[in-house]
mmCIF file of C-alpha atoms in Angstrom:
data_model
loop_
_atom_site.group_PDB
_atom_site.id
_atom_site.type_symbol
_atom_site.label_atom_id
_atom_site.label_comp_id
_atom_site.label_asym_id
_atom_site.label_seq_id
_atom_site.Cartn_x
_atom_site.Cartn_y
_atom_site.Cartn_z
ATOM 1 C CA UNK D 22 103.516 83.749 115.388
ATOM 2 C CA UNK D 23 105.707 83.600 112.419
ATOM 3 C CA UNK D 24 103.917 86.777 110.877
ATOM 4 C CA UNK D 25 104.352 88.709 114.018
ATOM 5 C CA UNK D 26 108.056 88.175 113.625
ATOM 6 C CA UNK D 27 108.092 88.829 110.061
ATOM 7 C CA UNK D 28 106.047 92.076 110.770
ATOM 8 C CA UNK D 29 109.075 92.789 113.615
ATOM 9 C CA UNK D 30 111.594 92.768 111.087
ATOM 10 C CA UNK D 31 109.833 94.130 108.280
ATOM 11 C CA UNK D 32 109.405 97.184 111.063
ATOM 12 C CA UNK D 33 113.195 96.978 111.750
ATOM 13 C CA UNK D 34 113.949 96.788 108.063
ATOM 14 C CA UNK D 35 111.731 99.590 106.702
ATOM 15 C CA UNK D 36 109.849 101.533 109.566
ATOM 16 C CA UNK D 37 112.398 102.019 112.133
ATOM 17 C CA UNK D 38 114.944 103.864 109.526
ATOM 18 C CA UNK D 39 112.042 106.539 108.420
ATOM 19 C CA UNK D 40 112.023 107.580 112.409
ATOM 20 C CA UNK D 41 115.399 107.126 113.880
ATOM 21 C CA UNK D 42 115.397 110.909 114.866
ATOM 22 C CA UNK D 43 111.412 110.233 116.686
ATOM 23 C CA UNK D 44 113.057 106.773 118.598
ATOM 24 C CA UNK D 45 116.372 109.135 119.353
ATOM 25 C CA UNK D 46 113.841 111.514 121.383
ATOM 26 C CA UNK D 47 111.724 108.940 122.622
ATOM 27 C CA UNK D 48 114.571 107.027 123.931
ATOM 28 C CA UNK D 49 114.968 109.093 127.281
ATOM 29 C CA UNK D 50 111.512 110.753 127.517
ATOM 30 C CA UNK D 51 107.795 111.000 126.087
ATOM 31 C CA UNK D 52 105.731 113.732 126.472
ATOM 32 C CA UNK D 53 101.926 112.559 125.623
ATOM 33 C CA UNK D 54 98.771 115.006 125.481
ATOM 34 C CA UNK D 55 96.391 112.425 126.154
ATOM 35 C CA UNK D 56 95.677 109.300 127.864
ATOM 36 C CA UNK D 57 93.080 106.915 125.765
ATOM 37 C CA UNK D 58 91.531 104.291 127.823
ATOM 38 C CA UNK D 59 89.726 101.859 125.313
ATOM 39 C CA UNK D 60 88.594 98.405 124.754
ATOM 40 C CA UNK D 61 91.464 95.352 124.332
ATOM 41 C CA UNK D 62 89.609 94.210 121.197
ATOM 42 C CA UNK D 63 91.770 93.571 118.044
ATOM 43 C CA UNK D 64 90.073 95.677 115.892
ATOM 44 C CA UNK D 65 90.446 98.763 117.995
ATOM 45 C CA UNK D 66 93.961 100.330 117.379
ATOM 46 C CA UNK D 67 93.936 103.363 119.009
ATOM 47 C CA UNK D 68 97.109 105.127 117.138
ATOM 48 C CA UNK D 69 95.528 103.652 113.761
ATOM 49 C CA UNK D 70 92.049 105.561 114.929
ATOM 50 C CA UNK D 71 93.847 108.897 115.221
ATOM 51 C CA UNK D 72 96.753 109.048 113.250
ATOM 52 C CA UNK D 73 99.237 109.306 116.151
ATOM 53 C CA UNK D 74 102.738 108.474 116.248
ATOM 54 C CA UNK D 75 104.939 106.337 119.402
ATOM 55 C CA UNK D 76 104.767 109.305 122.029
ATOM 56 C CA UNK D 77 101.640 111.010 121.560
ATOM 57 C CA UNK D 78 99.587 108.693 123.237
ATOM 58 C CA UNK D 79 99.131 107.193 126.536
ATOM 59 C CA UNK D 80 97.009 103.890 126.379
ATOM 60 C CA UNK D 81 95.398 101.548 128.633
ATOM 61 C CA UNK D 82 93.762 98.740 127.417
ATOM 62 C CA UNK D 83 91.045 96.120 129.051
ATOM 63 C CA UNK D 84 87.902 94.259 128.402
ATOM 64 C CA UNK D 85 85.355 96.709 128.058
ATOM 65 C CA UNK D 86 87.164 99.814 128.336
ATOM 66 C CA UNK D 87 86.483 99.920 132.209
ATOM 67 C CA UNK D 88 87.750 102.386 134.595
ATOM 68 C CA UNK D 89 87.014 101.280 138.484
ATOM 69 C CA UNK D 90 86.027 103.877 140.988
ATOM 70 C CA UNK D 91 89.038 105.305 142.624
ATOM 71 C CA UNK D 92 88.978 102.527 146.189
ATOM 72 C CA UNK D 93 90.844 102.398 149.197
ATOM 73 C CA UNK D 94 92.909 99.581 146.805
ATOM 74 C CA UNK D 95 93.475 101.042 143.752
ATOM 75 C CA UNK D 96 94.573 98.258 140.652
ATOM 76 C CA UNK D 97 96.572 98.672 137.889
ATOM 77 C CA UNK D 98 94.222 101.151 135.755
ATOM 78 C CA UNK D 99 93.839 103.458 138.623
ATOM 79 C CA UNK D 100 98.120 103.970 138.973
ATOM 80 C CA UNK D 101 97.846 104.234 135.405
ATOM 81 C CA UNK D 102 95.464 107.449 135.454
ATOM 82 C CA UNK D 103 97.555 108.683 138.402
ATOM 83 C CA UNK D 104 100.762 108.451 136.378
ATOM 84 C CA UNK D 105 99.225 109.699 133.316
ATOM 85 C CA UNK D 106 97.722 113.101 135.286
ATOM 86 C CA UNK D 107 100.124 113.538 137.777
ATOM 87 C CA UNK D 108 103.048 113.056 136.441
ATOM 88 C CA UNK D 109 103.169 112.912 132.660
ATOM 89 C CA UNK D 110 100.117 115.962 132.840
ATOM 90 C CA UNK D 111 98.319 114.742 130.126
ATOM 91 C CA UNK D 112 95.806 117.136 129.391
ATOM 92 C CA UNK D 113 92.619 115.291 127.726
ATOM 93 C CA UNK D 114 91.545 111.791 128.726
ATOM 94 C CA UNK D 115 89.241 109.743 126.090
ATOM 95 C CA UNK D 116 87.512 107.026 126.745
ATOM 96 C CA UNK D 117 86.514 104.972 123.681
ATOM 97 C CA UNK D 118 83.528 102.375 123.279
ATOM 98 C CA UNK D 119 83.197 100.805 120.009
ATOM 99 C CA UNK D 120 80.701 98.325 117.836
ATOM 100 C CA UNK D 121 79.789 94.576 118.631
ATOM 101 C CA UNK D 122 81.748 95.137 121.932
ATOM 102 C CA UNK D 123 81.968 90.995 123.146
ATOM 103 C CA UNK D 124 82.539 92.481 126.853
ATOM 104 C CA UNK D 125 79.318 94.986 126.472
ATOM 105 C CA UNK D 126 77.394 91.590 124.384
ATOM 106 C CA UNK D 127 78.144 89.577 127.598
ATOM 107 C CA UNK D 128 76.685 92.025 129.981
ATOM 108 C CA UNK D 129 73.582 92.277 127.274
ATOM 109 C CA UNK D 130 72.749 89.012 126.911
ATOM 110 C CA UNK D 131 73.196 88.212 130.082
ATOM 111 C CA UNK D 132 75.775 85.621 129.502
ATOM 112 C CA UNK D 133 76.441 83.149 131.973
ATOM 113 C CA UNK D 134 80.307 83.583 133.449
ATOM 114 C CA UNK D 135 80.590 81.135 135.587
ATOM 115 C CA UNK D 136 83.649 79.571 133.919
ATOM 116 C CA UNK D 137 85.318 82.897 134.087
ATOM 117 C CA UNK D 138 84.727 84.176 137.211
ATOM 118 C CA UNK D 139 87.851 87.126 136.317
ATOM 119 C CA UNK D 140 85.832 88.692 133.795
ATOM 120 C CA UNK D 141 82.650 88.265 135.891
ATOM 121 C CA UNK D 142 83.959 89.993 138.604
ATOM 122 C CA UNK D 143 85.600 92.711 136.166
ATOM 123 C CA UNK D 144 82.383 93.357 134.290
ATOM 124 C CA UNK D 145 80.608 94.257 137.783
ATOM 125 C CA UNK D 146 82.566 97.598 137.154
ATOM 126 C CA UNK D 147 79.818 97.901 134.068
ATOM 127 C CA UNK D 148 76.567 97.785 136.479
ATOM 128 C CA UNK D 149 75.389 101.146 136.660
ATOM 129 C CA UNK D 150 75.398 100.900 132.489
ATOM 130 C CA UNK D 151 73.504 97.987 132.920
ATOM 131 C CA UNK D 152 70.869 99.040 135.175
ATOM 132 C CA UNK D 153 70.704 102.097 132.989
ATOM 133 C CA UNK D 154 70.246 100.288 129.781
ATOM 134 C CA UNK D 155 68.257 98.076 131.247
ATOM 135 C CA UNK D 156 65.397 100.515 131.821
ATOM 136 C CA UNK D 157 64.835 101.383 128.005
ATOM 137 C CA UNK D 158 63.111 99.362 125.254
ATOM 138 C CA UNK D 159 64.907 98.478 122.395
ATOM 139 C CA UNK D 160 63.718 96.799 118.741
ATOM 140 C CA UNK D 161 66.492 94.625 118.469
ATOM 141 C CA UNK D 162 69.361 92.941 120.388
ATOM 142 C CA UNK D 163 71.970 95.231 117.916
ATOM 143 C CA UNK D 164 70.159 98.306 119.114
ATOM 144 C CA UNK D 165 70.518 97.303 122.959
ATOM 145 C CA UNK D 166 73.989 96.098 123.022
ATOM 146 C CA UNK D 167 74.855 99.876 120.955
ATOM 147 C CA UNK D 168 72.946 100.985 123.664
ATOM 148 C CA UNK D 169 75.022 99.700 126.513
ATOM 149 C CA UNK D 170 78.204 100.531 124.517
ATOM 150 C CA UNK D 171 77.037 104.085 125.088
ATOM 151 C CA UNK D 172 75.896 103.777 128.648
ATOM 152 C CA UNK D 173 79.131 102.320 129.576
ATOM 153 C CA UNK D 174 81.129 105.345 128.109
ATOM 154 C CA UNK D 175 79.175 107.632 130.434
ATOM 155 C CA UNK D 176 79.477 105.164 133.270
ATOM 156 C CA UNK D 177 82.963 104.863 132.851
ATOM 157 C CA UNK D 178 83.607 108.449 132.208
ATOM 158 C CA UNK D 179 81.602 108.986 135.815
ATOM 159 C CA UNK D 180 84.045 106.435 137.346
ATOM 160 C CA UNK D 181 86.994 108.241 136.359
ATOM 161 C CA UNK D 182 86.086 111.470 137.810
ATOM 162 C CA UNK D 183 86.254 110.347 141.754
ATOM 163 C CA UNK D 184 89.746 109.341 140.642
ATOM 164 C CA UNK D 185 91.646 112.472 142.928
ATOM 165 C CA UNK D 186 94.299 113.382 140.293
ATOM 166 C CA UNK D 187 91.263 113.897 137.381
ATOM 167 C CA UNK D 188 88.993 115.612 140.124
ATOM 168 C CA UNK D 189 92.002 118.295 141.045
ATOM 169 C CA UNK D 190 93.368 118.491 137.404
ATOM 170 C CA UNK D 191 89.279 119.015 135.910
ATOM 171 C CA UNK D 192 89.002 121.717 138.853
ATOM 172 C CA UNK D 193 92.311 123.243 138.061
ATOM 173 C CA UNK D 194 91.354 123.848 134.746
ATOM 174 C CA UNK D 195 93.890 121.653 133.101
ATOM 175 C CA UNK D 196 92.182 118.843 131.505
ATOM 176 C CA UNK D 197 89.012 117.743 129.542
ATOM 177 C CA UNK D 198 86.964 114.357 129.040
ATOM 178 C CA UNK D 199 85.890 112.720 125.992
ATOM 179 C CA UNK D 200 83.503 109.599 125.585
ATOM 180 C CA UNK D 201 83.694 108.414 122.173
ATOM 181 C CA UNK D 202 82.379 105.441 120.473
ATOM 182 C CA UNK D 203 83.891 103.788 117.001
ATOM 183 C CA UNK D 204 81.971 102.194 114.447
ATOM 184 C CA UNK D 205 84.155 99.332 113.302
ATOM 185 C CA UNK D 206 82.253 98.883 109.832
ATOM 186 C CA UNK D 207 82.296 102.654 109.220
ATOM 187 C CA UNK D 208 85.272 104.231 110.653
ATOM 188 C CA UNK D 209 83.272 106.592 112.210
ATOM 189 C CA UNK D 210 83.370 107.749 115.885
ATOM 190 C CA UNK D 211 80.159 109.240 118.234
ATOM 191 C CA UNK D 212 81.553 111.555 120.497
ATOM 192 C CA UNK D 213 79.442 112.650 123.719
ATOM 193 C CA UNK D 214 78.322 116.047 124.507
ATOM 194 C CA UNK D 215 78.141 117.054 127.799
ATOM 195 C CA UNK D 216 75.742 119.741 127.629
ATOM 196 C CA UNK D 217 73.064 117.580 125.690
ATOM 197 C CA UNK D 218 74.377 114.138 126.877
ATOM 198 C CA UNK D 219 73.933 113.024 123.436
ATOM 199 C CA UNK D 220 76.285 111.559 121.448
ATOM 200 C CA UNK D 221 77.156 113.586 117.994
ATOM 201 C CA UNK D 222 79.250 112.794 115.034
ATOM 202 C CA UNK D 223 82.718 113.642 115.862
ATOM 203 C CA UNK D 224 83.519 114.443 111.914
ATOM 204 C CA UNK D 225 80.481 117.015 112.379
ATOM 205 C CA UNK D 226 81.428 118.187 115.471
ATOM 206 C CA UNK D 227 85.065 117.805 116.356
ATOM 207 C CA UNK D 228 84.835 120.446 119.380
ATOM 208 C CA UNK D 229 82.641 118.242 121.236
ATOM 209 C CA UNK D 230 84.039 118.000 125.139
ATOM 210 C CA UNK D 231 82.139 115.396 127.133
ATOM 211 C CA UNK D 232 83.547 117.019 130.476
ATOM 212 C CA UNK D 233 85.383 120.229 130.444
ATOM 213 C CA UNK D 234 87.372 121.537 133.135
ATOM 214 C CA UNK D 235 85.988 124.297 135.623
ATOM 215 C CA UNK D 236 88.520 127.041 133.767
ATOM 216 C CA UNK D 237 88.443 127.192 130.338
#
């Protein structure tokens, strides 16, 4: 704990000077493009990932980088999305995946979760990925777990699109999708293309949309 505090007022000593103007703006208002829905894991820093500063991103975070089907009783991500489309109009949504996932490794190797019945129940929200996944062959256990990374950014990405603020903005011509999926070891990030369905390299490809909106 000690280091986080040092790091709090190494950012108050050094950081926070270098951007008084960008906290004087963000003090009353932000005014984010995007909201990035992505794992909680430690590794996966979502500003870090794209170079963004405090107000340029809207972030929710979770095991698994799940987004439940819009229900009759909508949770905590679901008034997120709302907020983030309806009222803050973000106008691209990503949702990010990454390597040696432990929520996606549960759900592969079948992981017993009795003893937390929380993130058993949560990970239900993965199924369809599951099912999916489960239907292909794979040579090794790495392979199947990337494999259900993947499927869960589609799933997940499917999910979010019976939410009714993504469903009017998409049809409104307003907003896009992304599914992308980071490679801790390499930096890099597979982005989804929704005309092949395949993911691409996004460095190769950095157009890639995996949903676009009706009006371009």
């Amino acid at each position: 704990m000690r280091d986080i505090i040092d790091g709090f007022l190494r950012f108050q000593r050094e950081a926070f000077p270098q951007r008084v103007e960008l906290f004087k703006r963000l003090a009353t208002s932000q005014n984010p493009k995007a909201l990035f829905v992505t794992c909680s894991d430690s590794r996966v820093v979502p500003e870090l990932l794209t170079q963004r500063e405090p107000g340029e991103l809207f972030v929710i975070r979770n095991a698994g980088n799940i987004v439940p089907s819009y229900g009759p009783e909508p949770g905590g991500v679901s008034a997120t999305v709302e907020y983030a489309v309806s009222v803050l109009g973000v106008q691209d949504i990503v949702i990010c995946g990454h390597s040696d996932c432990g929520a996606m490794g549960a759900i592969s190797r079948c992981t017993c979760l009795d003893h937390m019945p929380a993130v058993a129940n949560w990970l239900r929200h993965a199924d369809a990925a599951k099912a999916i996944n489960a239907a292909h062959s794979f040579e090794t256990p790495g392979a199947k777990l990337d494999g259900l990374v993947r499927e869960n950014v589609i799933a997940q990405l499917a999910n979010i699109r019976t939410h009714p603020s993504v469903a009017l903005a998409l049809e409104q011509g307003r907003m896009n999708l992304h599914g992308w999926v980071y490679d801790i070891e390499t930096g890099g990030i597979d982005a989804l293309d929704g005309e092949t369905r395949k993911f691409v390299p996004l460095a190769d490809s950095p157009d890639t949309v995996a949903v676009a909106s009706r009006h371009r």
